[in-house]
mmCIF file of C-alpha atoms and ligand atoms in Angstrom:
data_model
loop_
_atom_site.group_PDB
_atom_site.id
_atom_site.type_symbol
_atom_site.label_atom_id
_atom_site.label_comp_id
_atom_site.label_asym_id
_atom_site.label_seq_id
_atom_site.Cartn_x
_atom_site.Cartn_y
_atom_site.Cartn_z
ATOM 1 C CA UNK S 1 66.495 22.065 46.947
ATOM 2 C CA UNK S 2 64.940 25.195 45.297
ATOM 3 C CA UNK S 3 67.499 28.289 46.029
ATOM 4 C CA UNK S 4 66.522 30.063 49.354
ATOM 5 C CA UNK S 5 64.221 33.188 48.054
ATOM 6 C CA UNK S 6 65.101 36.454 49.188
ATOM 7 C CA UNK S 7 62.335 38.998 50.797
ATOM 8 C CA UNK S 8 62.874 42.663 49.395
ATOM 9 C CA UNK S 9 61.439 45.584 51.043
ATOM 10 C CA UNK S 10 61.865 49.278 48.214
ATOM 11 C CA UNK S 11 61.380 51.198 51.107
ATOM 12 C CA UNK S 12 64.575 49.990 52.571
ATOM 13 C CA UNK S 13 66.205 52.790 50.893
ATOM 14 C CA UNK S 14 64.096 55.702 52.670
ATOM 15 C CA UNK S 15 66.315 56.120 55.427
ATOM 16 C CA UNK S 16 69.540 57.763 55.095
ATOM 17 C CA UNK S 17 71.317 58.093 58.166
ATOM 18 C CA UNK S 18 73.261 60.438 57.120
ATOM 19 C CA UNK S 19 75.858 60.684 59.658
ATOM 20 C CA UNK S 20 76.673 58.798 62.919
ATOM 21 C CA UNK S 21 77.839 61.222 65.830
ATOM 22 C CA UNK S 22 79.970 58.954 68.070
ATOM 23 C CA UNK S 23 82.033 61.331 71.023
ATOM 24 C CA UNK S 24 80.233 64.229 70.105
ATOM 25 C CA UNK S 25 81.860 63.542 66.102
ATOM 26 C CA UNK S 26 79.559 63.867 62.953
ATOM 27 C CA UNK S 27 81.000 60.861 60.775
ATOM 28 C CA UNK S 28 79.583 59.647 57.690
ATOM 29 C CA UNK S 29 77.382 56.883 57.753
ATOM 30 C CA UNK S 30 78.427 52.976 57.364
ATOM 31 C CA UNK S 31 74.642 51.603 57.614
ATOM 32 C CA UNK S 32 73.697 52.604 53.767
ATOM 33 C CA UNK S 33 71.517 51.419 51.196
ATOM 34 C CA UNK S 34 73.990 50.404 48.822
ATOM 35 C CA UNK S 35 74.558 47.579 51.236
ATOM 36 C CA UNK S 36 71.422 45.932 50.906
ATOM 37 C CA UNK S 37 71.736 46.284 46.559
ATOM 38 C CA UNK S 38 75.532 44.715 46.856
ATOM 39 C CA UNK S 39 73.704 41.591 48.753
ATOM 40 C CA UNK S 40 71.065 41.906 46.392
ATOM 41 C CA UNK S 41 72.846 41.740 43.173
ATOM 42 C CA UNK S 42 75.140 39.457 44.579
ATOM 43 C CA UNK S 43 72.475 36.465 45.161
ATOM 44 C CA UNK S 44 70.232 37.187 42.377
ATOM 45 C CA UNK S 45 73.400 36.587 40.451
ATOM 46 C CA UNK S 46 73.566 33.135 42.517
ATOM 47 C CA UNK S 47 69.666 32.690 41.180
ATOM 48 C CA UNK S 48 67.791 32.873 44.432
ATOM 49 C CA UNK S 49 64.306 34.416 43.763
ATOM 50 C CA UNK S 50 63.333 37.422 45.465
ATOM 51 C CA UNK S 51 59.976 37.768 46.882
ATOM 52 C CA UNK S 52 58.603 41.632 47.642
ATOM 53 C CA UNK S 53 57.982 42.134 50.967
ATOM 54 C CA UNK S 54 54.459 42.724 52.202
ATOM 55 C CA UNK S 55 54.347 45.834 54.930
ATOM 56 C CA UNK S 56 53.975 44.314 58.547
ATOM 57 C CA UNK S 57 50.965 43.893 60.787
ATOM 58 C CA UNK S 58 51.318 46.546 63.818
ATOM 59 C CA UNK S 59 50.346 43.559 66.100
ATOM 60 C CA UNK S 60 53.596 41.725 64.951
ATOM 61 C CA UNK S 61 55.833 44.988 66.058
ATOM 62 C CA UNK S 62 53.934 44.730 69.306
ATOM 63 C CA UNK S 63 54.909 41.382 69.852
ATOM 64 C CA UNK S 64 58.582 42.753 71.116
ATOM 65 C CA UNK S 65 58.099 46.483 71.098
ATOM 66 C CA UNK S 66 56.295 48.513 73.768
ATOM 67 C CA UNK S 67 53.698 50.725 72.167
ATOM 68 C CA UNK S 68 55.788 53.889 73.188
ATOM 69 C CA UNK S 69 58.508 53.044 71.469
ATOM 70 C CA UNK S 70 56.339 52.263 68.351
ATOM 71 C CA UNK S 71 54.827 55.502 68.317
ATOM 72 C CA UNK S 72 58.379 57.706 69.235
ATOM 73 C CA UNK S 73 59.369 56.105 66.175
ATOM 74 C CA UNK S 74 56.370 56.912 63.827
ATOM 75 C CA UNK S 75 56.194 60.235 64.458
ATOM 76 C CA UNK S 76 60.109 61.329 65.241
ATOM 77 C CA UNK S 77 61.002 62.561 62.302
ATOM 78 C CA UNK S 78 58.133 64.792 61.882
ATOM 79 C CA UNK S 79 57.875 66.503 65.346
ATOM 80 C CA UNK S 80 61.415 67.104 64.916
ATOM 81 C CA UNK S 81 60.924 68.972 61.674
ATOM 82 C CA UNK S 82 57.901 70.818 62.746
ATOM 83 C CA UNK S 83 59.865 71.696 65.341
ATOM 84 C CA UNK S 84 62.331 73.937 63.052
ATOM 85 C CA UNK S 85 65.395 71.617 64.856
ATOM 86 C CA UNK S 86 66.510 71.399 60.883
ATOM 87 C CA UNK S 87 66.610 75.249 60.412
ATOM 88 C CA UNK S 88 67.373 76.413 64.608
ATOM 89 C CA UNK S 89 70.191 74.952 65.228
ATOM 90 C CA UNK S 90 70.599 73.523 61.975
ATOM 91 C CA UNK S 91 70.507 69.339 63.227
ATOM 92 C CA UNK S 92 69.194 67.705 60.407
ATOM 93 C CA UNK S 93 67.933 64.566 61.723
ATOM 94 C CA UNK S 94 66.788 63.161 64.979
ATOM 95 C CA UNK S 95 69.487 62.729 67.741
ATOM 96 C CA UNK S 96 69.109 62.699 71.521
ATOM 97 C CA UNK S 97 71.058 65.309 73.840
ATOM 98 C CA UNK S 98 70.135 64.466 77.530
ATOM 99 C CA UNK S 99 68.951 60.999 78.445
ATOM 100 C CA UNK S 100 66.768 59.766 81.686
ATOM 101 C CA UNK S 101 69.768 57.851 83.473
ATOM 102 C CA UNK S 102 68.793 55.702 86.636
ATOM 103 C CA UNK S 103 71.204 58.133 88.589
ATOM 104 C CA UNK S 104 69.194 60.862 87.683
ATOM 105 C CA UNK S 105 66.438 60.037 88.652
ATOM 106 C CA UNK S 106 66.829 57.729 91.634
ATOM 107 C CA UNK S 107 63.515 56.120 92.507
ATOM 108 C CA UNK S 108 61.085 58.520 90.600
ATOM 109 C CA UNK S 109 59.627 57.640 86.913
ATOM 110 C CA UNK S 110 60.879 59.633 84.020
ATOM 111 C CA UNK S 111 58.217 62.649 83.186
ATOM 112 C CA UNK S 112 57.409 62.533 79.893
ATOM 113 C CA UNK S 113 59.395 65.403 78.370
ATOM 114 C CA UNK S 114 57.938 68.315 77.158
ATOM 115 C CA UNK S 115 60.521 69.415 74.758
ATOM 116 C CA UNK S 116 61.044 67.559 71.422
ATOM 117 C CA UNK S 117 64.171 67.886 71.492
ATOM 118 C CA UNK S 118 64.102 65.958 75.160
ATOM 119 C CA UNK S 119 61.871 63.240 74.033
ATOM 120 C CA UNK S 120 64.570 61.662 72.135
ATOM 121 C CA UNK S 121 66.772 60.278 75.026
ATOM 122 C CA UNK S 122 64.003 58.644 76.522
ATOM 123 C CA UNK S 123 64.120 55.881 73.430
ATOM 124 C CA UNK S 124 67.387 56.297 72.012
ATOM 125 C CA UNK S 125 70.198 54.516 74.098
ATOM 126 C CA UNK S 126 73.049 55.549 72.016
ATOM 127 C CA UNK S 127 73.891 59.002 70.027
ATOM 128 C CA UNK S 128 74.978 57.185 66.554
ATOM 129 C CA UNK S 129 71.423 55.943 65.509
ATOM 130 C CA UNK S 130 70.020 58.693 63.510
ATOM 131 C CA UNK S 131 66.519 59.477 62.370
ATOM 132 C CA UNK S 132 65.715 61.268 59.054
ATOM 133 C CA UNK S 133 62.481 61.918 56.685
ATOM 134 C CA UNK S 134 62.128 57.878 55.979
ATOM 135 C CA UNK S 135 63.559 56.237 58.333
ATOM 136 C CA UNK S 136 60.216 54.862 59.834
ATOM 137 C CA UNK S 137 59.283 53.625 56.442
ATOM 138 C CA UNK S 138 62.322 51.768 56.007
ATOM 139 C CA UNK S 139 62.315 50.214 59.086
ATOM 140 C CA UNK S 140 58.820 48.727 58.122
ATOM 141 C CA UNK S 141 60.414 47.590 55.519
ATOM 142 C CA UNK S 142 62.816 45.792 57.547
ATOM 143 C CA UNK S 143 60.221 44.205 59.380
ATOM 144 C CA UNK S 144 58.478 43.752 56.657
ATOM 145 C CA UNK S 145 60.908 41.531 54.783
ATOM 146 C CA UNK S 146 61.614 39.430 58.094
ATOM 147 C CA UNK S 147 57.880 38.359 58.311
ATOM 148 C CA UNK S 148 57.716 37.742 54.448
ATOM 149 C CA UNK S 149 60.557 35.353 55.026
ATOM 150 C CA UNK S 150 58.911 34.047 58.184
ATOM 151 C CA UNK S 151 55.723 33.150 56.218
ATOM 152 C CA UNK S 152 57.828 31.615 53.375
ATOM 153 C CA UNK S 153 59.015 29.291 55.889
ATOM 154 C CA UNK S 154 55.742 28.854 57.703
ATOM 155 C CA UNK S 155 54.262 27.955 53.973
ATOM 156 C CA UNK S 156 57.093 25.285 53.985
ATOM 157 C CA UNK S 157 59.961 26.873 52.517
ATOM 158 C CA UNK S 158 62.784 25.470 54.260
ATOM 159 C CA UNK S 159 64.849 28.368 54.643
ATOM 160 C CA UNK S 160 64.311 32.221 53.350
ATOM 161 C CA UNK S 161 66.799 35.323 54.039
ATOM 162 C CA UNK S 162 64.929 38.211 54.773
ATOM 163 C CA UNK S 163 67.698 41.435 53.325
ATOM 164 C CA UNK S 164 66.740 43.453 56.215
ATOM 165 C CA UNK S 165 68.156 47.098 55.998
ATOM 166 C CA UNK S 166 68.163 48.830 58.967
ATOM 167 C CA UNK S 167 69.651 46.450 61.246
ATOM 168 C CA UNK S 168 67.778 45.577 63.858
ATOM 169 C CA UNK S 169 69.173 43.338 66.675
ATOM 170 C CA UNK S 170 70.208 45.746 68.781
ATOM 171 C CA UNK S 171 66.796 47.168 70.062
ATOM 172 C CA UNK S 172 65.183 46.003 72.953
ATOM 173 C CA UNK S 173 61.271 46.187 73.784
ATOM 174 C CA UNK S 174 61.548 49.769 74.519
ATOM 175 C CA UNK S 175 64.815 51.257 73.366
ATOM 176 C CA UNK S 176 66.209 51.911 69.997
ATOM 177 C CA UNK S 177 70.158 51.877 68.967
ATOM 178 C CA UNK S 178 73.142 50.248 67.151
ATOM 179 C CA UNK S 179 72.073 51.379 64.000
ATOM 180 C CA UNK S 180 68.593 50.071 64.268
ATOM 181 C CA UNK S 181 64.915 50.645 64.935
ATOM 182 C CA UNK S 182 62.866 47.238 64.839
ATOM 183 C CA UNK S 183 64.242 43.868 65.782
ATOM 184 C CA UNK S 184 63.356 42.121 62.440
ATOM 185 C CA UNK S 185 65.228 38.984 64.094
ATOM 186 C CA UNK S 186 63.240 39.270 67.346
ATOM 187 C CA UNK S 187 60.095 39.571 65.891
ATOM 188 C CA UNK S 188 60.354 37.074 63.194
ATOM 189 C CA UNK S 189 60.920 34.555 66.090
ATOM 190 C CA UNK S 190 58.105 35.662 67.683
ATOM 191 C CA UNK S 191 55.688 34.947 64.636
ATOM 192 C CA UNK S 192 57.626 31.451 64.496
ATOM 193 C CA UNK S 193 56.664 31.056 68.129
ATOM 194 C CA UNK S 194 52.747 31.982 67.729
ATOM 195 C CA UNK S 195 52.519 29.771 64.939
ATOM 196 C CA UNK S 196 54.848 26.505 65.883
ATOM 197 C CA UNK S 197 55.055 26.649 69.336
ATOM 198 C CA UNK S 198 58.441 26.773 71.114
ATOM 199 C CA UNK S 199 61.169 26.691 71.722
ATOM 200 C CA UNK S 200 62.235 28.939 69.128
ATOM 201 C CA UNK S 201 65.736 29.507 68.778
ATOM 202 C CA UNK S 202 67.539 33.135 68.034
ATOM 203 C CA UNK S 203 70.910 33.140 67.400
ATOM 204 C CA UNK S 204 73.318 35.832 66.140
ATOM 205 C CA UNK S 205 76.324 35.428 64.831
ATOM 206 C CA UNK S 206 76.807 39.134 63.935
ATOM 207 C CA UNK S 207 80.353 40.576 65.226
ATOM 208 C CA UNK S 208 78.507 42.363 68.242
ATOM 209 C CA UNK S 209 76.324 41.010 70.927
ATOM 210 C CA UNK S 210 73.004 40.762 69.860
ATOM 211 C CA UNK S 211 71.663 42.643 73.218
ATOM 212 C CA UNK S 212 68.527 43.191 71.791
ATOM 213 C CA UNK S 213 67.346 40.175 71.862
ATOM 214 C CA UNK S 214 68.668 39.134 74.655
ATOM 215 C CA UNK S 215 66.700 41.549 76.542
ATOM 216 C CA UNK S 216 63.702 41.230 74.915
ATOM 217 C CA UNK S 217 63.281 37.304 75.806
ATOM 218 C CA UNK S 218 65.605 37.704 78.809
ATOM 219 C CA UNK S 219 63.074 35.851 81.042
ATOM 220 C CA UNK S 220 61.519 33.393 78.381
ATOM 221 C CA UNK S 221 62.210 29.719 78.288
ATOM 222 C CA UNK S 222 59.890 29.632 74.989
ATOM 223 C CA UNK S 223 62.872 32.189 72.452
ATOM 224 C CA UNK S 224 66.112 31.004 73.150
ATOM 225 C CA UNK S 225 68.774 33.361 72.534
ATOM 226 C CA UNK S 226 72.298 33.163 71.847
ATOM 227 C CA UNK S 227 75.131 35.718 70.359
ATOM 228 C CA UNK S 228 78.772 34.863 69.257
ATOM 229 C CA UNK S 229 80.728 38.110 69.512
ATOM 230 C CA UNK S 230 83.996 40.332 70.300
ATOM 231 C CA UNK S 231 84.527 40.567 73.646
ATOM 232 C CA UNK S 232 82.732 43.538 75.362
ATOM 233 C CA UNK S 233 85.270 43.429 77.866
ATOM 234 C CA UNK S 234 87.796 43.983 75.286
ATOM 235 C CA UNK S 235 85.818 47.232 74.689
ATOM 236 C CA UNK S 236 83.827 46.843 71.929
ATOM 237 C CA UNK S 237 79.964 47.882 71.379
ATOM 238 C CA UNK S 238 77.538 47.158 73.227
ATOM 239 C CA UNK S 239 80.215 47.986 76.605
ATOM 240 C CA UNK S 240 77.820 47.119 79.238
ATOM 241 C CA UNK S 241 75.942 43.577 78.460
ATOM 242 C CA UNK S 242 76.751 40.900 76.077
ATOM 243 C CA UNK S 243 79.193 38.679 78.784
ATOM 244 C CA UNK S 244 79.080 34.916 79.206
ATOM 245 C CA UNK S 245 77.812 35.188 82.907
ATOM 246 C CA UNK S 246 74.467 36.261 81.166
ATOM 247 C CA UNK S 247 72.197 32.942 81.417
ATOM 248 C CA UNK S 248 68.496 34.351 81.425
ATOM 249 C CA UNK S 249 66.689 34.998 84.652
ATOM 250 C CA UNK S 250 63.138 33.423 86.330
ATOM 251 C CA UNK S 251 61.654 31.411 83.838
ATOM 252 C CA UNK S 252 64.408 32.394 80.983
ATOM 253 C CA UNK S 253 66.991 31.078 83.218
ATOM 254 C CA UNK S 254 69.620 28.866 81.183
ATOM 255 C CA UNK S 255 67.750 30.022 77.845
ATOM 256 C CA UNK S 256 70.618 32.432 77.092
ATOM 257 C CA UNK S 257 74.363 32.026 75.781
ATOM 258 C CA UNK S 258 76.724 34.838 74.821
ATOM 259 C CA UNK S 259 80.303 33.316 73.704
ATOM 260 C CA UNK S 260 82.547 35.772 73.276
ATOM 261 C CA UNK S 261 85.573 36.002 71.488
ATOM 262 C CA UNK S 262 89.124 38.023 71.822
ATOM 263 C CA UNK S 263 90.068 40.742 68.797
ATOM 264 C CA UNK S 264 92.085 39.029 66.058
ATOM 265 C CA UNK S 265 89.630 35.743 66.139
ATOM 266 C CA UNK S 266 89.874 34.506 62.871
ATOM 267 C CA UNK S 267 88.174 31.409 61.152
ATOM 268 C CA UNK S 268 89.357 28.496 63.735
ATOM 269 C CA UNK S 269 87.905 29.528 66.958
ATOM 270 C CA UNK S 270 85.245 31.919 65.119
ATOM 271 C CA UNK S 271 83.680 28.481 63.938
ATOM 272 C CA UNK S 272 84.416 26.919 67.378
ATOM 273 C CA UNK S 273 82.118 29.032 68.838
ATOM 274 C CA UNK S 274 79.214 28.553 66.054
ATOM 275 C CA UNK S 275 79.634 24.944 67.163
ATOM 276 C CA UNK S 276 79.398 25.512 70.492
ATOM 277 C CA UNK S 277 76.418 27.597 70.083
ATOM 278 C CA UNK S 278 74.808 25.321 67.795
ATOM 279 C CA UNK S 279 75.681 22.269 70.230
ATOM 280 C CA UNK S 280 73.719 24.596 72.980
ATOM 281 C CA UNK S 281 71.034 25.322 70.641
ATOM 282 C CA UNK S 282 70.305 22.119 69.941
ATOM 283 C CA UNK S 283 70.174 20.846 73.515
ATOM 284 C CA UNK S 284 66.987 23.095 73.933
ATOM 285 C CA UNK S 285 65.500 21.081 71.416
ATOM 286 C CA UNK S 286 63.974 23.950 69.143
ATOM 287 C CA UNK S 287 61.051 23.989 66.518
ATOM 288 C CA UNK S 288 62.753 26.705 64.321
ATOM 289 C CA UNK S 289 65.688 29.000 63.945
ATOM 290 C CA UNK S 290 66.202 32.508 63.225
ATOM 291 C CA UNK S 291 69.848 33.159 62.231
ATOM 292 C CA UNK S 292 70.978 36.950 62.971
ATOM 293 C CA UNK S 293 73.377 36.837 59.980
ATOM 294 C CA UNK S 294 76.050 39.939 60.560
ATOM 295 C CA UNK S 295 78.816 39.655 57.816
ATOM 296 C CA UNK S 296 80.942 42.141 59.625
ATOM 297 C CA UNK S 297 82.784 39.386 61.876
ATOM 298 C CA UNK S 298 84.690 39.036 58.544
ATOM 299 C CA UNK S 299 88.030 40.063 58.065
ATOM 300 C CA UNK S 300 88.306 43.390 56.201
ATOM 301 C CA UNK S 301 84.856 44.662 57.619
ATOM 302 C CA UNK S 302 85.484 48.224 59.196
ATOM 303 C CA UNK S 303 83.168 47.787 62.449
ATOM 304 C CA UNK S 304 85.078 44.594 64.355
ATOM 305 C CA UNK S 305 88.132 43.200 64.909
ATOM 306 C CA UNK S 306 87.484 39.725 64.005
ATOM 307 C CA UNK S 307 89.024 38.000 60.959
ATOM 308 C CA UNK S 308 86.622 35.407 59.521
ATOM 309 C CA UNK S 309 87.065 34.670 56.143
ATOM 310 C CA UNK S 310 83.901 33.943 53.352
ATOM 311 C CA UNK S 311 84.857 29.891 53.640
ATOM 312 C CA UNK S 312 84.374 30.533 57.591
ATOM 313 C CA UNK S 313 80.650 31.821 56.933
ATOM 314 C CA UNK S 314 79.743 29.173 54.546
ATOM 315 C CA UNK S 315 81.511 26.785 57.217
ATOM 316 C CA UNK S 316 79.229 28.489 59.506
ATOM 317 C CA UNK S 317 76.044 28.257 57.153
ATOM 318 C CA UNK S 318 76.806 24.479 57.027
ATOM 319 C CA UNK S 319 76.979 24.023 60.962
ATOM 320 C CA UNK S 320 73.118 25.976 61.957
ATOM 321 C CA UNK S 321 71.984 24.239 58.736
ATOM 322 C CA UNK S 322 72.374 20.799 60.128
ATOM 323 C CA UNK S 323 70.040 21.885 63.393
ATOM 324 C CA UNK S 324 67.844 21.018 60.374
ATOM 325 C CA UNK S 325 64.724 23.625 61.594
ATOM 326 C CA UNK S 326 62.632 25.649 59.435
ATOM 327 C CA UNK S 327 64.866 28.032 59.278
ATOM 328 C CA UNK S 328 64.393 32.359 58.651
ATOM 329 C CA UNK S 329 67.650 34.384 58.324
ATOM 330 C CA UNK S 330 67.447 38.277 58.755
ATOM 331 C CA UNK S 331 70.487 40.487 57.767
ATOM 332 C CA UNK S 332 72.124 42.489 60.371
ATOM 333 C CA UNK S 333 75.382 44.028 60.467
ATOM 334 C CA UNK S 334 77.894 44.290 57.816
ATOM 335 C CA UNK S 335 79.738 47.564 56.037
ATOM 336 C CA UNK S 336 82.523 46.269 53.449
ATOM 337 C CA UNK S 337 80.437 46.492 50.516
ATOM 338 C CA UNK S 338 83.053 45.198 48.393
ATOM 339 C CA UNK S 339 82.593 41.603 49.952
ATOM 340 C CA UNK S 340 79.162 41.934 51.999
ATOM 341 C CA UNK S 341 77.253 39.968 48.967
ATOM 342 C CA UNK S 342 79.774 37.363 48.324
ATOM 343 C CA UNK S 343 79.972 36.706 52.386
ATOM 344 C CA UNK S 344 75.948 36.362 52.525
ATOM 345 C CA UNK S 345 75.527 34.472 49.394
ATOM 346 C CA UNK S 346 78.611 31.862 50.703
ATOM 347 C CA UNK S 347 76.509 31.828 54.243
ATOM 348 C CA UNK S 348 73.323 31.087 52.350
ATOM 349 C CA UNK S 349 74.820 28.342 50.500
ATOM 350 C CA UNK S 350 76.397 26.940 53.331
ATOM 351 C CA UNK S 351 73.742 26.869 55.001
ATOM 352 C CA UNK S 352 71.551 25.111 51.964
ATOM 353 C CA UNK S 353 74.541 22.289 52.771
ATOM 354 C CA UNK S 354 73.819 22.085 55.863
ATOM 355 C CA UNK S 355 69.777 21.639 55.866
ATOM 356 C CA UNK S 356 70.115 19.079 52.832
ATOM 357 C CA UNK S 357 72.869 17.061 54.799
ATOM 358 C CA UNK S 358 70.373 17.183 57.978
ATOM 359 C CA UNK S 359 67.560 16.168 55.675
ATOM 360 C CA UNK S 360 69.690 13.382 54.207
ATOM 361 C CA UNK S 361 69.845 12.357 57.532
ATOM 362 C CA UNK S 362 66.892 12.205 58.889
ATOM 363 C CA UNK S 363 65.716 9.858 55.796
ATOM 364 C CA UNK S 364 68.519 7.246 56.620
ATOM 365 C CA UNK S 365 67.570 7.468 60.648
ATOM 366 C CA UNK S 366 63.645 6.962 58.882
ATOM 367 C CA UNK S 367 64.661 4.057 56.696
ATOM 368 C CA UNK S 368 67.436 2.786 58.749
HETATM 369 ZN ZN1 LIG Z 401 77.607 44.218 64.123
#
């Protein structure tokens, strides 16, 4: 099999976070360009092609955003800096202060707030996900680069890795955080879904719950969704969802799985749990798979506690591989940029295993 080509988005390196504030602390940023070039270099070095990314149709952001959100995001940046925010007090980029909690608010609906400064809160669901002069731009980039891959695969590619930088599993239809702006992962599935039919299945085997997601096609039987992660109970990001209870609802019921695993999981049950969710996954009998690759489960990685080593992704490659679907993978987490290209290029090969194995074996099944 050809190598799997890579979509590139330039404008991926627009946004500079800057900073994350997390308690009320300005630390430097983790989520930085130089990630996306380590990955880069690292599997143009393993001779996978990369394909430029074409910039995305709005309708495909509306797919899984609200149109609020869409437009919050376009224009952030800007109101904040005509706004003099950068000069009085001196915040140079985009971060909420006071947020419209259920408890505040009881039964009314939210007024939409006045003060730019305000606005914010009403999108952004955590304080670390900063917005500067290109973030939006990047972010369609992201996006971007997920439905390049998407139509690689719809053209008959069998897989294609989309290098999505920002993130973007965390957001939900109308909320933005974690790091990221767009679900690339969300709304690549969605294009698989409009054009193949479903199910489509989403799953994420970045170090934190992929709540985004999960939200998004909470009560959809037509995107499966499923997350292997560190425990939130064990206190780790995103706190408040991301539990095993968490099955779907209405016509989504059973059409979620979160497995989640204790700090200190290393390679052994790591790849138990990719089984499992693969086994699950393929009991809802999908037409196609996006993969939420996150690197940062791996041992080393500042952001989680798990210990998975670069044989445990390509083991992991190998497993969703042999669902044998058309198959789009969109970059998500990972910060060690020492190993983040080695770890994506071992998942991608793994995962080349995998679909050739499946392929292999759905010719002796033909001619058997
Ligand atoms: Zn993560």
């Amino acid at each position: 099999m050809p190598a799997i080509p890579l979509a590139w988005s330039e404008a991926q390196r627009l946004h500079d976070p800057a900073a994350e504030i997390w308690v009320g602390v300005r630390t430097p940023a983790v989520e930085v360009s130089a990630r996306a070039d380590a990955i880069r270099l690292s599997l143009e070095q393993a001779g996978h092609p990369v394909v430029s990314a074409t910039p995305p149709a709005e309708r495909a952001l509306l797919a899984v955003h609200d149109r609020t959100l869409i437009d919050f995001l376009a224009g952030a940046w800007d109101r904040w800096e005509r706004s003099g925010l950068p000069q009085d007090p001196g915040q140079d980029r985009v971060v909420p202060y006071f947020f419209p909690h259920p408890g505040l608010l009881g039964t009314l609906a939210p007024a939409l707030p006045v003060a730019t400064w305000a606005r914010t809160g009403q999108f952004a669901f955590d304080t670390m996900t900063l917005i500067g002069p290109g973030t939006w731009e990047a972010a369609l980039g992201a996006a971007g680069a997920a439905l390049t891959a998407t139509e690689l695969v719809l053209d008959g590619a069998p897989a294609a890795y989309a290098c999505c930088r920002p993130p973007g599993h965390h957001v939900t239809r109308s909320a933005y955080g974690g790091c990221c702006y767009l679900n690339n992962g969300a709304i690549a599935a969605a294009r698989l879904l409009e054009q193949l039919g479903g199910p489509v299945a989403l799953l994420d085997v970045d170090a934190h719950h992929g709540n985004g997601a999960q939200t998004i096609f909470y009560g959809c039987a037509e995107v499966v969704t499923g997350s292997v992660h560190v425990d939130p109970g064990a206190g780790w990001f995103p706190h408040f969802l991301g539990f095993a209870a968490e099955h779907g609802e209405g016509e989504g019921e059973g059409a979620n799985c979160n497995i989640v695993l204790a700090p200190g999981s290393g390679d052994a049950p790591w790849l138990g749990a990719v089984d499992e969710l693969v086994d699950w996954a393929r009991g809802c009998a999908p037409r196609a798979l996006v993969i939420a690759l996150g690197v940062d489960a791996a041992a080393g990685d500042s952001e989680s506690p798990l210990r998975v080593s670069a044989v445990g992704y390509r083991a992991a490659g190998r497993a969703l591989g042999l669902l044998g679907l058309p198959t789009v993978v969109v970059q998500e987490g990972g910060y060690d940029l020492a190993t983040i290209g080695a770890l994506v290029r071992e998942t991608l090969a793994g995962l080349d295993d995998g679909l050739a194995a499946a392929a292999a074996g759905a010719t002796r099944v033909r001619h058997g």
